[in-house]
MMTF fields as JSON, N, C-alpha, C and O atoms, coordinates in Angstrom:
{
  "mmtfVersion": "1.0.0",
  "mmtfProducer": "UNKNOWN",
  "numBonds": 355,
  "numAtoms": 356,
  "numGroups": 89,
  "numChains": 1,
  "numModels": 1,
  "chainsPerModel": [1],
  "groupsPerChain": [89],
  "chainIdList": ["A"],
  "bondAtomList": [4, 2, 8, 6, 12, 10, 16, 14, 20, 18, 24, 22, 28, 26, 32, 30, 36, 34, 40, 38, 44, 42, 48, 46, 52, 50, 56, 54, 60, 58, 64, 62, 68, 66, 72, 70, 76, 74, 80, 78, 84, 82, 88, 86, 92, 90, 96, 94, 100, 98, 104, 102, 108, 106, 112, 110, 116, 114, 120, 118, 124, 122, 128, 126, 132, 130, 136, 134, 140, 138, 144, 142, 148, 146, 152, 150, 156, 154, 160, 158, 164, 162, 168, 166, 172, 170, 176, 174, 180, 178, 184, 182, 188, 186, 192, 190, 196, 194, 200, 198, 204, 202, 208, 206, 212, 210, 216, 214, 220, 218, 224, 222, 228, 226, 232, 230, 236, 234, 240, 238, 244, 242, 248, 246, 252, 250, 256, 254, 260, 258, 264, 262, 268, 266, 272, 270, 276, 274, 280, 278, 284, 282, 288, 286, 292, 290, 296, 294, 300, 298, 304, 302, 308, 306, 312, 310, 316, 314, 320, 318, 324, 322, 328, 326, 332, 330, 336, 334, 340, 338, 344, 342, 348, 346, 352, 350],
  "bondOrderList": [1, 1, 1, 1, 1, 1, 1, 1, 1, 1, 1, 1, 1, 1, 1, 1, 1, 1, 1, 1, 1, 1, 1, 1, 1, 1, 1, 1, 1, 1, 1, 1, 1, 1, 1, 1, 1, 1, 1, 1, 1, 1, 1, 1, 1, 1, 1, 1, 1, 1, 1, 1, 1, 1, 1, 1, 1, 1, 1, 1, 1, 1, 1, 1, 1, 1, 1, 1, 1, 1, 1, 1, 1, 1, 1, 1, 1, 1, 1, 1, 1, 1, 1, 1, 1, 1, 1, 1],
  "groupList": [{"groupName": "MET", "atomNameList": ["N", "CA", "C", "O"], "elementList": ["N", "C", "C", "O"], "formalChargeList": [0, 0, 0, 0], "bondAtomList": [1, 0, 2, 1, 3, 2], "bondOrderList": [1, 1, 2], "singleLetterCode": "M", "chemCompType": "L-PEPTIDE LINKING"}, {"groupName": "THR", "atomNameList": ["N", "CA", "C", "O"], "elementList": ["N", "C", "C", "O"], "formalChargeList": [0, 0, 0, 0], "bondAtomList": [1, 0, 2, 1, 3, 2], "bondOrderList": [1, 1, 2], "singleLetterCode": "T", "chemCompType": "L-PEPTIDE LINKING"}, {"groupName": "ALA", "atomNameList": ["N", "CA", "C", "O"], "elementList": ["N", "C", "C", "O"], "formalChargeList": [0, 0, 0, 0], "bondAtomList": [1, 0, 2, 1, 3, 2], "bondOrderList": [1, 1, 2], "singleLetterCode": "A", "chemCompType": "L-PEPTIDE LINKING"}, {"groupName": "LEU", "atomNameList": ["N", "CA", "C", "O"], "elementList": ["N", "C", "C", "O"], "formalChargeList": [0, 0, 0, 0], "bondAtomList": [1, 0, 2, 1, 3, 2], "bondOrderList": [1, 1, 2], "singleLetterCode": "L", "chemCompType": "L-PEPTIDE LINKING"}, {"groupName": "GLY", "atomNameList": ["N", "CA", "C", "O"], "elementList": ["N", "C", "C", "O"], "formalChargeList": [0, 0, 0, 0], "bondAtomList": [1, 0, 2, 1, 3, 2], "bondOrderList": [1, 1, 2], "singleLetterCode": "G", "chemCompType": "PEPTIDE LINKING"}, {"groupName": "SER", "atomNameList": ["N", "CA", "C", "O"], "elementList": ["N", "C", "C", "O"], "formalChargeList": [0, 0, 0, 0], "bondAtomList": [1, 0, 2, 1, 3, 2], "bondOrderList": [1, 1, 2], "singleLetterCode": "S", "chemCompType": "L-PEPTIDE LINKING"}, {"groupName": "VAL", "atomNameList": ["N", "CA", "C", "O"], "elementList": ["N", "C", "C", "O"], "formalChargeList": [0, 0, 0, 0], "bondAtomList": [1, 0, 2, 1, 3, 2], "bondOrderList": [1, 1, 2], "singleLetterCode": "V", "chemCompType": "L-PEPTIDE LINKING"}, {"groupName": "GLN", "atomNameList": ["N", "CA", "C", "O"], "elementList": ["N", "C", "C", "O"], "formalChargeList": [0, 0, 0, 0], "bondAtomList": [1, 0, 2, 1, 3, 2], "bondOrderList": [1, 1, 2], "singleLetterCode": "Q", "chemCompType": "L-PEPTIDE LINKING"}, {"groupName": "PRO", "atomNameList": ["N", "CA", "C", "O"], "elementList": ["N", "C", "C", "O"], "formalChargeList": [0, 0, 0, 0], "bondAtomList": [1, 0, 2, 1, 3, 2], "bondOrderList": [1, 1, 2], "singleLetterCode": "P", "chemCompType": "L-PEPTIDE LINKING"}, {"groupName": "HIS", "atomNameList": ["N", "CA", "C", "O"], "elementList": ["N", "C", "C", "O"], "formalChargeList": [0, 0, 0, 0], "bondAtomList": [1, 0, 2, 1, 3, 2], "bondOrderList": [1, 1, 2], "singleLetterCode": "H", "chemCompType": "L-PEPTIDE LINKING"}, {"groupName": "PHE", "atomNameList": ["N", "CA", "C", "O"], "elementList": ["N", "C", "C", "O"], "formalChargeList": [0, 0, 0, 0], "bondAtomList": [1, 0, 2, 1, 3, 2], "bondOrderList": [1, 1, 2], "singleLetterCode": "F", "chemCompType": "L-PEPTIDE LINKING"}, {"groupName": "CYS", "atomNameList": ["N", "CA", "C", "O"], "elementList": ["N", "C", "C", "O"], "formalChargeList": [0, 0, 0, 0], "bondAtomList": [1, 0, 2, 1, 3, 2], "bondOrderList": [1, 1, 2], "singleLetterCode": "C", "chemCompType": "L-PEPTIDE LINKING"}, {"groupName": "TRP", "atomNameList": ["N", "CA", "C", "O"], "elementList": ["N", "C", "C", "O"], "formalChargeList": [0, 0, 0, 0], "bondAtomList": [1, 0, 2, 1, 3, 2], "bondOrderList": [1, 1, 2], "singleLetterCode": "W", "chemCompType": "L-PEPTIDE LINKING"}, {"groupName": "ILE", "atomNameList": ["N", "CA", "C", "O"], "elementList": ["N", "C", "C", "O"], "formalChargeList": [0, 0, 0, 0], "bondAtomList": [1, 0, 2, 1, 3, 2], "bondOrderList": [1, 1, 2], "singleLetterCode": "I", "chemCompType": "L-PEPTIDE LINKING"}, {"groupName": "ARG", "atomNameList": ["N", "CA", "C", "O"], "elementList": ["N", "C", "C", "O"], "formalChargeList": [0, 0, 0, 0], "bondAtomList": [1, 0, 2, 1, 3, 2], "bondOrderList": [1, 1, 2], "singleLetterCode": "R", "chemCompType": "L-PEPTIDE LINKING"}, {"groupName": "GLU", "atomNameList": ["N", "CA", "C", "O"], "elementList": ["N", "C", "C", "O"], "formalChargeList": [0, 0, 0, 0], "bondAtomList": [1, 0, 2, 1, 3, 2], "bondOrderList": [1, 1, 2], "singleLetterCode": "E", "chemCompType": "L-PEPTIDE LINKING"}, {"groupName": "TYR", "atomNameList": ["N", "CA", "C", "O"], "elementList": ["N", "C", "C", "O"], "formalChargeList": [0, 0, 0, 0], "bondAtomList": [1, 0, 2, 1, 3, 2], "bondOrderList": [1, 1, 2], "singleLetterCode": "Y", "chemCompType": "L-PEPTIDE LINKING"}, {"groupName": "ASP", "atomNameList": ["N", "CA", "C", "O"], "elementList": ["N", "C", "C", "O"], "formalChargeList": [0, 0, 0, 0], "bondAtomList": [1, 0, 2, 1, 3, 2], "bondOrderList": [1, 1, 2], "singleLetterCode": "D", "chemCompType": "L-PEPTIDE LINKING"}],
  "groupTypeList": [0, 1, 2, 3, 4, 5, 2, 2, 6, 3, 2, 2, 3, 6, 7, 1, 8, 4, 6, 5, 9, 10, 10, 4, 11, 6, 8, 3, 4, 8, 2, 2, 12, 1, 4, 6, 2, 3, 2, 13, 1, 3, 5, 2, 3, 2, 8, 14, 3, 15, 14, 3, 1, 2, 6, 14, 9, 3, 16, 2, 3, 2, 1, 14, 3, 1, 7, 14, 3, 1, 17, 5, 2, 14, 9, 1, 14, 9, 1, 3, 9, 1, 4, 13, 2, 14, 8, 6, 2],
  "groupIdList": [1, 2, 3, 4, 5, 6, 7, 8, 9, 10, 11, 12, 13, 14, 15, 16, 17, 18, 19, 20, 21, 22, 23, 24, 25, 26, 27, 28, 29, 30, 31, 32, 33, 34, 35, 36, 37, 38, 39, 40, 41, 42, 43, 44, 45, 46, 47, 48, 49, 50, 51, 52, 53, 54, 55, 56, 57, 58, 59, 60, 61, 62, 63, 64, 65, 66, 67, 68, 69, 70, 71, 72, 73, 74, 75, 76, 77, 78, 79, 80, 81, 82, 83, 84, 85, 86, 87, 88, 89],
  "secStructList": [7, 2, 2, 2, 2, 2, 2, 2, 2, 2, 2, 2, 2, 2, 2, 1, 2, 2, 2, 2, 2, 2, 6, 6, 7, 7, 7, 7, 7, 2, 2, 2, 2, 2, 2, 2, 2, 2, 2, 2, 2, 2, 2, 2, 2, 2, 2, 2, 2, 6, 6, 1, 2, 2, 2, 2, 2, 2, 2, 2, 2, 2, 2, 2, 2, 2, 2, 2, 2, 2, 2, 2, 2, 2, 2, 2, 2, 2, 2, 2, 2, 2, 6, 6, 6, 7, 7, 7, 7],
  "xCoordList": [0.824, 0.0, 0.881, 0.565, 1.973, 2.881, 3.479, 3.667, 3.778, 4.352, 3.378, 3.789, 2.111, 1.117, 1.021, 0.896, 1.08, 1.055, 2.273, 2.165, 3.433, 4.66, 4.577, 5.01, 4.03, 3.889, 2.926, 3.15, 1.855, 0.899, 1.562, 1.342, 2.372, 3.083, 4.094, 4.228, 4.799, 5.747, 5.043, 5.522, 3.917, 3.17, 2.734, 2.837, 2.247, 1.785, 2.936, 2.788, 4.081, 5.214, 5.878, 6.229, 6.046, 6.818, 5.982, 6.484, 4.745, 3.941, 3.212, 2.777, 3.065, 2.388, 3.389, 4.414, 3.099, 4.085, 4.71, 5.937, 3.945, 4.516, 5.295, 6.366, 4.755, 5.397, 6.689, 7.699, 6.668, 7.874, 8.998, 10.167, 8.643, 9.651, 10.256, 11.462, 9.421, 9.905, 10.942, 11.942, 10.709, 11.635, 12.746, 13.606, 12.735, 13.78, 13.604, 14.585, 12.382, 12.1, 11.522, 11.036, 11.587, 10.891, 9.908, 10.168, 8.791, 7.817, 8.446, 9.305, 7.999, 8.534, 7.934, 6.774, 8.749, 8.281, 7.803, 7.81, 7.39, 6.861, 7.866, 7.482, 9.126, 10.13, 10.293, 10.401, 10.311, 10.447, 9.23, 9.368, 8.038, 6.835, 6.795, 6.225, 7.389, 7.508, 8.388, 8.083, 9.468, 10.331, 9.608, 9.779, 8.798, 8.011, 7.043, 6.919, 6.359, 5.409, 6.114, 5.585, 7.307, 8.076, 8.497, 8.415, 8.944, 9.352, 8.176, 8.328, 7.011, 5.825, 5.466, 5.159, 5.502, 5.168, 6.144, 5.725, 7.441, 8.434, 8.308, 8.465, 8.023, 7.881, 6.644, 6.64, 5.598, 4.395, 4.629, 4.061, 5.467, 5.718, 6.882, 7.056, 7.667, 8.882, 8.645, 9.409, 7.614, 7.413, 7.188, 7.621, 6.523, 6.284, 7.552, 7.826, 8.318, 9.537, 10.583, 11.356, 10.606, 11.599, 11.436, 12.382, 10.267, 10.026, 10.584, 10.728, 10.899, 11.415, 12.863, 13.67, 13.178, 14.518, 15.575, 16.638, 15.297, 16.274, 16.586, 17.738, 15.589, 15.805, 16.617, 17.499, 16.338, 17.121, 18.576, 19.478, 18.812, 20.19, 20.877, 22.059, 20.147, 20.7, 21.066, 22.122, 20.198, 20.501, 21.757, 22.612, 21.869, 23.044, 24.313, 25.349, 24.236, 25.381, 25.782, 26.967, 24.8, 25.092, 25.707, 26.595, 25.246, 25.796, 27.251, 28.096, 27.547, 28.935, 29.836, 30.958, 29.361, 30.146, 30.421, 31.538, 29.41, 29.588, 30.611, 31.448, 30.553, 31.511, 32.93, 33.865, 33.104, 34.446, 34.981, 36.16, 34.122, 34.553, 34.92, 35.886, 34.16, 34.464, 35.792, 36.61, 36.016, 37.293, 38.457, 39.511, 38.279, 39.331, 39.645, 40.812, 38.622, 38.833, 39.537, 40.427, 39.145, 39.776, 41.253, 42.106, 41.551, 42.93, 43.76, 44.898, 43.198, 43.896, 44.177, 45.274, 43.168, 43.366, 44.472, 45.316, 44.467, 45.49, 46.875, 47.832, 46.977, 48.257, 48.773, 49.962, 47.886, 48.301, 48.722, 49.669, 48.032, 48.332, 49.59, 50.229, 49.944, 51.147, 52.409, 53.512, 52.264, 53.425, 54.035, 54.981, 53.511, 54.068, 53.856, 54.744, 52.706, 52.4, 52.009, 51.098, 52.699, 52.364, 52.598, 53.636, 51.619, 51.786, 52.977, 53.254, 53.678, 54.839, 54.35, 53.583, 54.799, 54.35, 55.215, 54.991],
  "yCoordList": [-1.185, 0.0, 1.266, 2.255, 1.213, 2.354, 2.607, 3.758, 1.539, 1.7, 2.411, 3.235, 2.105, 2.78, 4.257, 5.105, 4.565, 5.962, 6.718, 7.856, 6.073, 6.698, 6.931, 7.972, 5.981, 6.134, 7.269, 8.01, 7.416, 8.496, 9.857, 10.787, 9.971, 11.225, 11.488, 12.618, 10.449, 10.586, 11.095, 12.014, 10.496, 10.907, 12.355, 13.112, 12.747, 14.126, 15.115, 16.155, 14.804, 15.726, 15.802, 16.885, 14.662, 14.621, 14.949, 15.568, 14.555, 14.717, 16.063, 16.451, 16.782, 18.082, 19.132, 19.351, 19.785, 20.656, 21.721, 21.796, 22.53, 23.579, 23.02, 23.521, 21.991, 21.396, 20.693, 20.812, 19.968, 19.251, 20.237, 19.971, 21.363, 22.37, 22.956, 23.197, 23.183, 23.709, 22.783, 23.249, 21.478, 20.501, 20.103, 19.293, 20.661, 20.358, 19.001, 18.38, 18.536, 17.218, 17.39, 18.46, 16.327, 16.266, 15.108, 14.124, 15.215, 14.117, 12.796, 12.76, 11.715, 10.389, 9.858, 10.113, 9.118, 8.474, 7.063, 6.629, 6.347, 4.994, 4.027, 3.189, 4.131, 3.214, 3.467, 2.522, 4.731, 5.053, 4.583, 4.053, 4.774, 4.311, 2.789, 2.236, 2.113, 0.654, 0.287, -0.657, 1.019, 0.794, 1.055, 0.31, 2.108, 2.412, 1.267, 0.82, 0.799, -0.308, -1.574, -2.3, -1.843, -3.013, -2.885, -3.852, -1.701, -1.488, -1.665, -2.26, -1.157, -1.32, -2.789, -3.27, -3.5, -4.927, -5.713, -6.548, -5.457, -6.174, -5.86, -6.749, -4.6, -4.267, -4.923, -5.28, -5.084, -5.755, -7.263, -7.894, -7.833, -9.278, -9.663, -10.845, -8.716, -9.006, -9.919, -10.865, -9.673, -10.579, -12.03, -12.954, -12.226, -13.599, -14.194, -15.383, -13.361, -13.846, -14.27, -15.198, -13.581, -13.913, -15.326, -15.895, -15.888, -17.248, -18.312, -19.464, -17.964, -18.929, -19.288, -18.415, -20.559, -21.037, -20.4, -20.006, -20.299, -19.721, -18.273, -17.849, -17.521, -16.125, -16.052, -15.202, -16.925, -16.948, -17.285, -16.709, -18.214, -18.555, -17.363, -17.112, -16.64, -15.457, -14.394, -13.769, -14.183, -13.246, -13.68, -12.852, -14.965, -15.476, -15.266, -14.879, -15.517, -15.306, -13.832, -13.509, -12.943, -11.51, -11.07, -10.218, -11.641, -11.305, -11.738, -10.981, -12.96, -13.447, -12.6, -12.274, -12.24, -11.41, -10.041, -9.53, -9.461, -8.164, -8.255, -7.364, -9.314, -9.487, -9.64, -9.071, -10.392, -10.557, -9.245, -8.934, -8.477, -7.181, -6.231, -5.476, -6.265, -5.431, -5.833, -4.974, -7.136, -7.619, -7.221, -6.824, -7.323, -6.962, -5.466, -5.074, -4.645, -3.201, -2.87, -2.019, -3.532, -3.304, -3.693, -2.976, -4.83, -5.288, -4.304, -3.99, -3.832, -2.884, -1.582, -1.032, -1.089, 0.128, -0.062, 0.815, -1.21, -1.5, -1.538, -0.989, -2.183, -2.29, -0.904, -0.623, -0.043, 1.301, 2.132, 2.914, 1.967, 2.761, 2.284, 3.067, 1.025, 0.535, 0.897, 0.726, 1.388, 1.835, 0.774, 1.059, -0.46, -1.523, -1.213, -1.448, -0.695, -0.398, 1.064, 1.396, 1.943, 3.374, 3.894, 3.624, 4.644, 5.165, 6.104, 6.846, 6.07, 6.926, 8.237, 8.259, 9.336, 10.666, 11.161, 12.258],
  "zCoordList": [0.0, 0.0, 0.0, -0.662, 0.744, 0.782, -0.592, -0.987, -1.324, -2.662, -3.588, -4.405, -3.472, -4.31, -3.952, -4.835, -2.667, -2.247, -2.756, -3.214, -2.671, -3.178, -4.677, -5.171, -5.394, -6.847, -7.173, -8.13, -6.392, -6.632, -6.416, -7.192, -5.362, -5.105, -6.219, -6.687, -6.639, -7.745, -8.998, -9.663, -9.307, -10.496, -10.384, -11.35, -9.213, -9.037, -9.162, -9.803, -8.559, -8.593, -9.964, -10.433, -10.592, -11.826, -13.056, -13.995, -13.066, -14.268, -14.341, -15.426, -13.234, -13.258, -13.742, -13.098, -14.873, -15.492, -14.582, -14.517, -13.893, -13.051, -11.87, -11.526, -11.259, -10.087, -10.487, -9.793, -11.59, -12.013, -12.365, -12.088, -12.969, -13.312, -12.028, -11.964, -11.013, -9.737, -9.114, -8.567, -9.193, -8.621, -9.59, -9.245, -10.79, -11.765, -12.419, -12.828, -12.522, -13.115, -14.513, -14.88, -15.269, -16.551, -16.467, -15.775, -17.161, -17.111, -17.553, -18.435, -16.921, -17.234, -18.523, -18.847, -19.244, -20.462, -20.168, -19.016, -21.202, -21.015, -20.385, -19.57, -20.747, -20.181, -18.691, -17.909, -18.294, -16.87, -16.088, -14.986, -16.648, -15.952, -15.869, -14.928, -16.835, -16.747, -15.559, -14.83, -15.36, -14.195, -12.897, -11.931, -12.856, -11.657, -11.367, -10.227, -12.409, -12.229, -11.754, -10.912, -12.289, -11.871, -10.408, -9.652, -10.01, -8.625, -7.67, -6.604, -8.042, -7.202, -7.082, -5.991, -8.196, -8.187, -7.326, -6.524, -7.48, -6.68, -5.201, -4.363, -4.866, -3.448, -2.852, -1.674, -3.649, -3.162, -3.004, -2.111, -3.875, -3.826, -2.918, -2.622, -2.476, -1.705, -0.507, -0.315, 0.31, 1.457, 1.031, 1.719, -0.083, -0.565, -1.178, -1.019, -1.878, -2.523, -1.497, -1.738, -0.339, 0.687, 1.222, 1.766, 1.076, 1.569, 0.633, 1.041, -0.596, -1.555, -1.226, -0.907, -1.304, -0.98, -1.878, -1.398, -3.154, -4.086, -3.723, -3.818, -3.314, -2.941, -1.655, -1.535, -0.694, 0.545, 0.261, 0.87, -0.657, -1.041, -1.713, -1.476, -2.539, -3.187, -2.15, -2.252, -1.149, -0.064, 0.684, 1.0, 0.966, 1.691, 0.864, 1.404, -0.425, -1.316, -1.338, -1.26, -1.445, -1.459, -0.138, -0.122, 0.967, 2.28, 2.379, 2.857, 1.926, 1.964, 1.072, 1.461, -0.112, -1.025, -0.404, -0.485, 0.207, 0.853, 1.973, 2.124, 2.753, 3.849, 3.31, 3.873, 2.237, 1.653, 1.101, 1.267, 0.445, -0.072, 1.062, 0.953, 2.138, 3.299, 3.91, 4.241, 4.062, 4.605, 3.712, 4.209, 2.407, 1.467, 1.551, 1.533, 1.641, 1.753, 3.069, 3.102, 4.135, 5.436, 5.386, 5.908, 4.757, 4.638, 3.792, 4.142, 2.704, 1.843, 2.592, 2.504, 3.336, 4.123, 5.151, 5.334, 5.823, 6.825, 6.185, 6.731, 5.037, 4.335, 3.953, 4.098, 3.468, 3.085, 4.296, 4.212, 5.409, 6.595, 7.327, 8.031, 7.168, 7.84, 7.082, 7.6, 5.873, 5.128, 4.239, 3.504, 4.289, 3.464, 1.993, 1.173, 1.659, 0.257, 0.115, -0.643, 0.847, 0.791, -0.634, -1.238, -1.162, -2.526, -2.601, -1.658, -3.719, -3.931, -4.505, -5.468, -3.907, -4.362, -5.5, -6.013]
}
């Protein structure tokens, strides 16, 4: 329900000529409205999709990847700060 309300506000702000100009927006075209419709649909289906095993596995994979990237960034920062691989000026 919140997604529909957000879409209604988006439509009012972006599609109304005077208001959209005030906010520096241009009216959305068909491709953009397709994206809006897809986002609304996915947000409405998200609670149901989370129950699917494949989606849970995808979330777990994304979590592990994020953790590895964070660890790698932390290690790189540490290496740079210890002077072992300090950039040459």
